[in-house]
GROMACS .gro file of C-alpha atoms in nm:
model
  311
    1MET     CA    1  11.095  11.789   7.866
    2SER     CA    2  11.126  11.565   8.140
    3LEU     CA    3  11.181  11.163   8.050
    4THR     CA    4  11.170  10.892   8.264
    5ILE     CA    5  11.151  10.512   8.221
    6GLY     CA    6  10.863  10.278   8.322
    7VAL     CA    7  10.862   9.882   8.305
    8ASP     CA    8  10.577   9.685   8.309
    9VAL     CA    9  10.716   9.310   8.427
   10GLY     CA   10  10.390   9.060   8.378
   11GLY     CA   11  10.430   8.680   8.363
   12THR     CA   12  10.520   8.642   8.020
   13LYS     CA   13  10.703   8.981   7.884
   14ILE     CA   14  10.872   9.267   8.071
   15ALA     CA   15  10.784   9.589   7.840
   16ALA     CA   16  10.958   9.918   7.868
   17GLY     CA   17  10.950  10.236   7.759
   18VAL     CA   18  11.064  10.646   7.806
   19VAL     CA   19  10.777  10.857   7.851
   20ASP     CA   20  10.753  11.221   7.891
   21GLU     CA   21  10.553  11.427   8.047
   22LYS     CA   22  10.209  11.412   7.837
   23GLY     CA   23  10.225  11.069   7.871
   24VAL     CA   24  10.380  10.950   7.507
   25ILE     CA   25  10.591  10.696   7.451
   26GLY     CA   26  10.903  10.780   7.247
   27ALA     CA   27  11.093  10.463   7.257
   28ARG     CA   28  11.017  10.082   7.399
   29ALA     CA   29  11.180   9.793   7.477
   30ARG     CA   30  11.131   9.441   7.523
   31ARG     CA   31  11.195   9.085   7.672
   32GLU     CA   32  11.091   8.779   7.776
   33THR     CA   33  11.005   8.748   8.136
   34PRO     CA   34  11.270   8.496   8.315
   35SER     CA   35  10.938   8.409   8.545
   36HIS     CA   36  11.103   8.137   8.745
   37ASP     CA   37  11.505   8.331   8.798
   38PRO     CA   38  11.404   8.592   9.003
   39ALA     CA   39  11.794   8.748   8.979
   40ALA     CA   40  11.713   8.666   8.654
   41ILE     CA   41  11.409   8.947   8.622
   42VAL     CA   42  11.594   9.156   8.762
   43GLU     CA   43  11.871   9.175   8.534
   44THR     CA   44  11.638   9.209   8.248
   45ILE     CA   45  11.445   9.451   8.410
   46ILE     CA   46  11.852   9.649   8.407
   47GLU     CA   47  11.894   9.535   8.114
   48VAL     CA   48  11.613   9.750   7.951
   49THR     CA   49  11.676  10.018   8.146
   50LYS     CA   50  12.012  10.040   8.036
   51GLU     CA   51  11.930  10.004   7.706
   52LEU     CA   52  11.648  10.317   7.693
   53ALA     CA   53  11.892  10.521   7.897
   54ALA     CA   54  12.164  10.450   7.670
   55GLN     CA   55  11.971  10.648   7.402
   56HIS     CA   56  11.781  10.911   7.570
   57ASP     CA   57  11.871  11.161   7.868
   58VAL     CA   58  11.612  11.022   8.148
   59ASP     CA   59  11.579  11.138   8.503
   60ALA     CA   60  11.416  10.837   8.688
   61VAL     CA   61  11.278  10.446   8.652
   62GLY     CA   62  10.911  10.320   8.734
   63VAL     CA   63  10.894   9.996   8.795
   64GLY     CA   64  10.552   9.835   8.802
   65SER     CA   65  10.520   9.459   8.906
   66ALA     CA   66  10.251   9.181   8.962
   67GLY     CA   67  10.238   9.160   9.323
   68PHE     CA   68  10.291   9.266   9.670
   69VAL     CA   69  10.506   9.583   9.705
   70ASP     CA   70  10.581   9.713  10.024
   71SER     CA   71  10.484  10.089  10.126
   72ALA     CA   72  10.824  10.256  10.092
   73ARG     CA   73  10.764  10.179   9.730
   74SER     CA   74  11.098   9.949   9.775
   75ARG     CA   75  11.044   9.582   9.773
   76VAL     CA   76  10.846   9.330   9.588
   77LEU     CA   77  10.717   9.116   9.922
   78PHE     CA   78  10.551   8.822   9.703
   79ALA     CA   79  10.463   8.804   9.342
   80PRO     CA   80  10.310   8.428   9.280
   81ASN     CA   81  10.351   8.431   8.922
   82LEU     CA   82  10.728   8.551   8.948
   83ALA     CA   83  10.870   8.354   9.210
   84TRP     CA   84  10.935   8.657   9.382
   85ARG     CA   85  10.950   8.642   9.754
   86ASP     CA   86  11.083   8.965   9.951
   87ILE     CA   87  11.309   9.133   9.664
   88PRO     CA   88  11.500   9.477   9.688
   89VAL     CA   89  11.389   9.567   9.316
   90ARG     CA   90  11.404   9.961   9.385
   91ASP     CA   91  11.759   9.933   9.526
   92GLN     CA   92  11.900   9.652   9.304
   93VAL     CA   93  11.805   9.852   8.989
   94ALA     CA   94  11.904  10.227   9.129
   95GLY     CA   95  12.237  10.085   9.146
   96ALA     CA   96  12.306   9.863   8.865
   97THR     CA   97  12.155  10.169   8.666
   98GLY     CA   98  12.255  10.483   8.858
   99LEU     CA   99  11.864  10.641   8.817
  100PRO     CA  100  11.670  10.685   9.107
  101THR     CA  101  11.411  10.420   9.125
  102VAL     CA  102  11.046  10.349   9.217
  103VAL     CA  103  10.868  10.052   9.243
  104GLU     CA  104  10.487   9.987   9.203
  105ASN     CA  105  10.192   9.721   9.205
  106ASP     CA  106  10.120   9.675   8.791
  107ALA     CA  107   9.759   9.764   8.867
  108ASN     CA  108   9.788  10.034   9.040
  109ALA     CA  109  10.052  10.158   8.789
  110ALA     CA  110   9.798  10.131   8.531
  111ALA     CA  111   9.592  10.291   8.692
  112TRP     CA  112   9.766  10.593   8.758
  113GLY     CA  113   9.818  10.606   8.376
  114GLU     CA  114   9.456  10.593   8.315
  115PHE     CA  115   9.413  10.843   8.597
  116ARG     CA  116   9.612  11.093   8.446
  117PHE     CA  117   9.635  11.054   8.044
  118GLY     CA  118   9.358  10.801   7.984
  119ALA     CA  119   8.990  10.695   8.046
  120ALA     CA  120   8.950  10.888   8.385
  121GLU     CA  121   9.194  11.223   8.326
  122ASP     CA  122   8.905  11.448   8.414
  123VAL     CA  123   8.814  11.281   8.789
  124ASP     CA  124   9.000  11.273   9.095
  125ASP     CA  125   8.832  10.968   9.211
  126MET     CA  126   8.848  10.651   9.032
  127ILE     CA  127   8.913  10.266   9.004
  128LEU     CA  128   9.051  10.093   8.789
  129LEU     CA  129   8.917   9.685   8.739
  130THR     CA  130   9.148   9.483   8.452
  131ILE     CA  131   8.927   9.174   8.317
  132GLY     CA  132   9.182   8.943   8.185
  133THR     CA  133   9.299   8.565   8.332
  134GLY     CA  134   9.217   8.738   8.685
  135VAL     CA  135   9.129   9.064   8.811
  136GLY     CA  136   9.377   9.317   8.891
  137GLY     CA  137   9.235   9.664   9.074
  138GLY     CA  138   9.365  10.022   9.127
  139VAL     CA  139   9.237  10.264   9.351
  140VAL     CA  140   9.288  10.668   9.271
  141LEU     CA  141   9.127  10.849   9.591
  142ASP     CA  142   9.201  11.265   9.564
  143GLY     CA  143   9.462  11.238   9.306
  144LYS     CA  144   9.655  10.965   9.478
  145ILE     CA  145   9.702  10.586   9.486
  146TYR     CA  146   9.548  10.427   9.764
  147ARG     CA  147   9.800  10.190   9.932
  148GLY     CA  148   9.730  10.115  10.235
  149ALA     CA  149   9.920  10.057  10.569
  150HIS     CA  150  10.167   9.823  10.413
  151GLY     CA  151  10.131   9.946  10.064
  152ILE     CA  152   9.932   9.642   9.949
  153ALA     CA  153   9.622   9.793   9.954
  154ALA     CA  154   9.349   9.724   9.635
  155GLU     CA  155   9.395   9.353   9.572
  156LEU     CA  156   9.005   9.403   9.436
  157GLY     CA  157   9.004   9.059   9.267
  158HIS     CA  158   9.019   8.921   9.613
  159MET     CA  159   8.772   9.045   9.786
  160ARG     CA  160   8.512   8.778   9.841
  161LEU     CA  161   8.192   8.773   9.696
  162VAL     CA  162   8.019   8.421   9.748
  163PRO     CA  163   8.076   8.247  10.058
  164ASP     CA  164   8.269   7.856   9.986
  165GLY     CA  165   8.237   7.900   9.637
  166HIS     CA  166   8.480   7.838   9.374
  167LEU     CA  167   8.868   7.805   9.491
  168CYS     CA  168   9.056   8.104   9.341
  169GLY     CA  169   9.395   8.124   9.220
  170CYS     CA  170   9.495   8.266   9.574
  171GLY     CA  171   9.389   7.966   9.759
  172LEU     CA  172   9.042   8.116   9.874
  173ARG     CA  173   8.727   8.055   9.767
  174GLY     CA  174   8.460   8.287   9.632
  175CYS     CA  175   8.663   8.598   9.536
  176ILE     CA  176   8.560   8.794   9.243
  177GLU     CA  177   8.825   8.648   9.052
  178SER     CA  178   8.664   8.334   9.059
  179TYR     CA  179   8.395   8.471   8.913
  180ALA     CA  180   8.462   8.768   8.687
  181SER     CA  181   8.722   8.697   8.511
  182GLY     CA  182   8.837   8.518   8.181
  183THR     CA  183   8.988   8.187   8.391
  184ALA     CA  184   8.597   8.185   8.490
  185LEU     CA  185   8.455   8.252   8.144
  186VAL     CA  186   8.645   7.954   8.032
  187ARG     CA  187   8.542   7.708   8.321
  188GLU     CA  188   8.173   7.836   8.237
  189ALA     CA  189   8.200   7.792   7.897
  190ARG     CA  190   8.333   7.423   7.912
  191GLU     CA  191   8.078   7.370   8.154
  192ALA     CA  192   7.798   7.483   7.892
  193ALA     CA  193   7.953   7.256   7.635
  194SER     CA  194   7.756   6.986   7.653
  195LEU     CA  195   7.441   7.181   7.630
  196PRO     CA  196   7.271   7.183   7.245
  197SER     CA  197   7.315   7.572   7.258
  198ALA     CA  198   7.692   7.535   7.275
  199GLU     CA  199   7.690   7.383   6.875
  200ARG     CA  200   7.883   7.644   6.737
  201LEU     CA  201   8.146   7.716   7.041
  202LEU     CA  202   8.211   7.325   6.981
  203GLU     CA  203   8.294   7.392   6.654
  204ARG     CA  204   8.472   7.650   6.691
  205ALA     CA  205   8.678   7.454   6.934
  206GLY     CA  206   8.747   7.163   6.698
  207GLY     CA  207   8.551   6.959   6.889
  208ASP     CA  208   8.743   6.960   7.200
  209VAL     CA  209   8.617   7.128   7.499
  210GLN     CA  210   8.954   7.205   7.646
  211ARG     CA  211   9.077   7.442   7.350
  212ILE     CA  212   8.767   7.685   7.457
  213THR     CA  213   8.930   8.009   7.501
  214GLY     CA  214   8.821   8.346   7.599
  215PRO     CA  215   8.858   8.549   7.309
  216MET     CA  216   8.670   8.243   7.158
  217VAL     CA  217   8.408   8.374   7.369
  218THR     CA  218   8.416   8.681   7.270
  219GLU     CA  219   8.472   8.664   6.908
  220LEU     CA  220   8.119   8.414   6.896
  221ALA     CA  221   7.931   8.693   7.109
  222GLN     CA  222   8.013   8.952   6.892
  223ALA     CA  223   7.897   8.775   6.592
  224GLY     CA  224   7.571   8.696   6.767
  225ASP     CA  225   7.566   8.342   6.917
  226GLU     CA  226   7.333   8.330   7.196
  227LEU     CA  227   7.497   8.130   7.460
  228ALA     CA  228   7.831   8.320   7.447
  229ILE     CA  229   7.633   8.661   7.456
  230VAL     CA  230   7.500   8.464   7.771
  231LEU     CA  231   7.807   8.366   7.923
  232ILE     CA  232   8.014   8.708   7.854
  233ALA     CA  233   7.642   8.866   8.022
  234GLU     CA  234   7.755   8.625   8.346
  235VAL     CA  235   8.069   8.795   8.384
  236GLY     CA  236   7.915   9.116   8.353
  237ARG     CA  237   7.692   9.079   8.603
  238TRP     CA  238   7.903   8.980   8.869
  239LEU     CA  239   8.146   9.235   8.801
  240GLY     CA  240   7.864   9.458   8.864
  241GLU     CA  241   7.781   9.310   9.182
  242ALA     CA  242   8.146   9.346   9.264
  243MET     CA  243   8.144   9.740   9.197
  244GLY     CA  244   7.819   9.762   9.366
  245SER     CA  245   8.106   9.699   9.662
  246PHE     CA  246   8.339   9.907   9.607
  247THR     CA  247   8.100  10.197   9.513
  248ALA     CA  248   8.011  10.162   9.915
  249VAL     CA  249   8.313  10.186  10.016
  250PHE     CA  250   8.547  10.409   9.777
  251ASP     CA  251   8.214  10.611   9.611
  252PRO     CA  252   8.458  10.698   9.307
  253ALA     CA  253   8.366  10.895   9.023
  254THR     CA  254   8.431  10.668   8.727
  255PHE     CA  255   8.547  10.304   8.698
  256VAL     CA  256   8.746  10.212   8.417
  257ILE     CA  257   8.733   9.847   8.268
  258GLY     CA  258   9.025   9.752   8.149
  259GLY     CA  259   9.187   9.379   8.047
  260GLY     CA  260   9.144   9.127   7.750
  261VAL     CA  261   8.758   9.050   7.870
  262SER     CA  262   8.685   9.463   7.824
  263ALA     CA  263   8.735   9.365   7.393
  264ALA     CA  264   8.419   9.242   7.414
  265GLY     CA  265   8.243   9.604   7.477
  266ASP     CA  266   7.889   9.638   7.544
  267LEU     CA  267   7.779   9.260   7.542
  268LEU     CA  268   8.010   9.276   7.897
  269LEU     CA  269   7.964   9.652   8.015
  270ARG     CA  270   7.602   9.678   7.949
  271PRO     CA  271   7.524   9.402   8.247
  272ALA     CA  272   7.813   9.496   8.455
  273VAL     CA  273   7.642   9.843   8.478
  274ASP     CA  274   7.284   9.707   8.553
  275ALA     CA  275   7.408   9.478   8.833
  276LEU     CA  276   7.588   9.769   8.973
  277ARG     CA  277   7.288   9.995   8.973
  278LYS     CA  278   7.109   9.702   9.155
  279ASN     CA  279   7.380   9.656   9.407
  280THR     CA  280   7.446  10.026   9.475
  281THR     CA  281   7.292  10.158   9.814
  282GLY     CA  282   7.038  10.405   9.809
  283ALA     CA  283   7.014  10.388   9.413
  284GLY     CA  284   6.848  10.658   9.255
  285HIS     CA  285   6.971  10.852   9.539
  286ARG     CA  286   7.317  10.955   9.488
  287PRO     CA  287   7.481  11.010   9.244
  288GLU     CA  288   7.581  10.707   9.010
  289PRO     CA  289   7.958  10.607   8.908
  290GLU     CA  290   8.091  10.616   8.552
  291VAL     CA  291   8.130  10.320   8.397
  292ARG     CA  292   8.444  10.355   8.150
  293VAL     CA  293   8.642  10.125   7.896
  294ALA     CA  294   9.005  10.200   7.926
  295THR     CA  295   9.169  10.360   7.655
  296LEU     CA  296   9.573  10.325   7.692
  297GLY     CA  297   9.558   9.954   7.587
  298ASN     CA  298   9.880   9.787   7.721
  299ASP     CA  299  10.063  10.085   7.736
  300ALA     CA  300   9.881  10.142   8.102
  301GLY     CA  301  10.131   9.984   8.298
  302VAL     CA  302  10.461  10.113   8.140
  303ILE     CA  303  10.256  10.495   8.159
  304GLY     CA  304  10.156  10.490   8.463
  305ALA     CA  305  10.507  10.342   8.615
  306ALA     CA  306  10.701  10.618   8.453
  307ASP     CA  307  10.502  10.889   8.582
  308LEU     CA  308  10.530  10.719   8.896
  309ALA     CA  309  10.903  10.790   8.905
  310ARG     CA  310  10.837  11.151   8.894
  311VAL     CA  311  10.562  11.115   9.180
   0.00000   0.00000   0.00000
């Protein structure tokens, strides 16, 4: 059975695995990301690749990286959290390892993993939305990743929802990421901390508003705290409004929701589905997309990148 290596490059960690044709990870390697040293990041990718290739007969390498990847799946053009600017990752990794290499956006790789082996393996058209610190997105149409003219399509978290809204980390205002992310959840929770209903939230944070975190809000919501439930639902509402717009453009069969905030489960998804239905053009007169929770977890990027090395 053909084996390939998938490498998932994030802002804090580089995770790699040897993956077979069924999407099963047989061996793993992991390193911290030297995020402020572009050359060191590539060296770390090469290091984990060589480590795994020394133990297994692999055919190719797929690297999933945050940021903009060119249409040739060769260079990372821009990755703000990795300090990468126009880095020829494919050629550097292939030259050092002797293995054919492709580079893909990390959200595209995760979407491909869920499409091939996870929550959307039974459909041809799907959208992955990862709800974490930010909002990542990947689109598969007619069984193929949609990359756009220059390779940098599907930055779905940066579609603007609110003109002149909250400032986003990308520098624009009103992006989905500013309303439907873990960062947005924390912002709203801290702003609500002065309300009488925030007593349990403040207690959980030791009385320090700045110590309020997204997982903290999720835990309280799952325990029945009314304010936390409202805060999670608001994130879900914004997510659903965004999905309504994506439905108008892409007409997917399925949305797959991943990322840390998805741990809230139905507390997030019920209001998201309600808002999707209310914001879908022709609702009630057209097929509605399903909304599912991602099944591959943190392995989606590794599995997807490895499989894309075969495509």
